[in-house]
CSV table of C-alpha atoms in Angstrom, one decimal:
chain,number,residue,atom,x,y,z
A,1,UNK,CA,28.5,-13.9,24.4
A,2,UNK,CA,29.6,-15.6,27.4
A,3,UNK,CA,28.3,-13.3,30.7
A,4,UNK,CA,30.6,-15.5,33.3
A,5,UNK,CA,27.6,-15.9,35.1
A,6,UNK,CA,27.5,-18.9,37.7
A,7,UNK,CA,24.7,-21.0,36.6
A,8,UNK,CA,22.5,-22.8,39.2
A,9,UNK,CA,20.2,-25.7,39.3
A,10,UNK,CA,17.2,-23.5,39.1
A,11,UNK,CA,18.5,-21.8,36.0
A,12,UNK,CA,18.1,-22.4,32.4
A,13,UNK,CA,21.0,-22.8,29.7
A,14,UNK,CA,21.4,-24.4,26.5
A,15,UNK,CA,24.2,-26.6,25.0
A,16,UNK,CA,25.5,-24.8,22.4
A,17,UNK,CA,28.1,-25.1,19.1
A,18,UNK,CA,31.1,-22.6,19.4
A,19,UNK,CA,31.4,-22.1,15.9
A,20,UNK,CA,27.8,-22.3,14.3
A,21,UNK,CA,27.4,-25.5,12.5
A,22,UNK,CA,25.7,-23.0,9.3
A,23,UNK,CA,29.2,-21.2,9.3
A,24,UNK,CA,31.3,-23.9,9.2
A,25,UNK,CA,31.6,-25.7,12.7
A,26,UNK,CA,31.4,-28.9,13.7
A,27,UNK,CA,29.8,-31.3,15.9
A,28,UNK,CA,33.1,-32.3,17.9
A,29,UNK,CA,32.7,-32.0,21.8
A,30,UNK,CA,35.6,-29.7,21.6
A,31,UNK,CA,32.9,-26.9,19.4
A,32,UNK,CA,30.1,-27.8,22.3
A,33,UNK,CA,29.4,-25.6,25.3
A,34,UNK,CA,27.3,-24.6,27.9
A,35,UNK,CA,25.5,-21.3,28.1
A,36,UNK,CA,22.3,-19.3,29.8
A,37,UNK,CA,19.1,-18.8,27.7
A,38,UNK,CA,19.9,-15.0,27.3
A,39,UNK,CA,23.3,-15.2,25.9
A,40,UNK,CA,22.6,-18.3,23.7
A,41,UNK,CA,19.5,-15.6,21.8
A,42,UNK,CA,21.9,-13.1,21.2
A,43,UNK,CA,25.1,-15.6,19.7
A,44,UNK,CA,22.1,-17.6,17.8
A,45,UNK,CA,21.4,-14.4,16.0
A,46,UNK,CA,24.5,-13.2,15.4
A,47,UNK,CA,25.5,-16.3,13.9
A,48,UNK,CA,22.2,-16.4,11.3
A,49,UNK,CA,23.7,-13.1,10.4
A,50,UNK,CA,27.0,-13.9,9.5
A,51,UNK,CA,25.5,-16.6,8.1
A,52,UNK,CA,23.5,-14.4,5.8
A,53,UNK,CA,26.6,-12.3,4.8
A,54,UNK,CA,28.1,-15.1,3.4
A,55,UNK,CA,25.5,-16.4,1.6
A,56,UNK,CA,25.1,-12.8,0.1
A,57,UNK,CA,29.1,-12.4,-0.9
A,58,UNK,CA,29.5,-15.8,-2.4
A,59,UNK,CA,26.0,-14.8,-4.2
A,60,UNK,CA,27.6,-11.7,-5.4
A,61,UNK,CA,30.6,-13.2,-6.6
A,62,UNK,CA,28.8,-16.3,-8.4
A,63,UNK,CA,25.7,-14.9,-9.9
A,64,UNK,CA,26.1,-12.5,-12.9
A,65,UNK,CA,24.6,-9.3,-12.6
A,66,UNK,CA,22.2,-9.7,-15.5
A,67,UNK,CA,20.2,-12.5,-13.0
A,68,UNK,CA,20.6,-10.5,-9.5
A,69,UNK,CA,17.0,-9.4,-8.7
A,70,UNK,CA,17.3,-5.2,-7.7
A,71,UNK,CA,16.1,-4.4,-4.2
């Protein structure tokens, strides 16, 4: 997610966490970068979806079947 793009003072970017703080990072400086808008959209949704997988495995494993709602 990191285009190695130079950025400039006319360009936007976004502090970001390395490890999303919803899959299990932190708030250290050593998890805290810099990045432009356009690769911080595409990381920001790739992390919701991890995210999202693991929230539906530990569901899985947790909830009997009997109380899963069928798609």
């Amino acid at each position: 997610y990191r285009c190695q793009r130079k950025l400039g003072p006319a360009d936007d970017w976004d502090c970001e966490h390395v490890i999303a703080l919803e899959n299990g990072g932190t708030d250290d400086d050593d998890n805290i970068r810099v990045c432009c808008d356009w690769c911080h959209s595409f990381k920001t949704a790739d992390d919701h979806e991890q995210a999202g997988h693991g929230r539906r495995m530990a569901a899985k494993h947790r909830v009997p079947k009997r109380f899963r709602k069928s798609r």
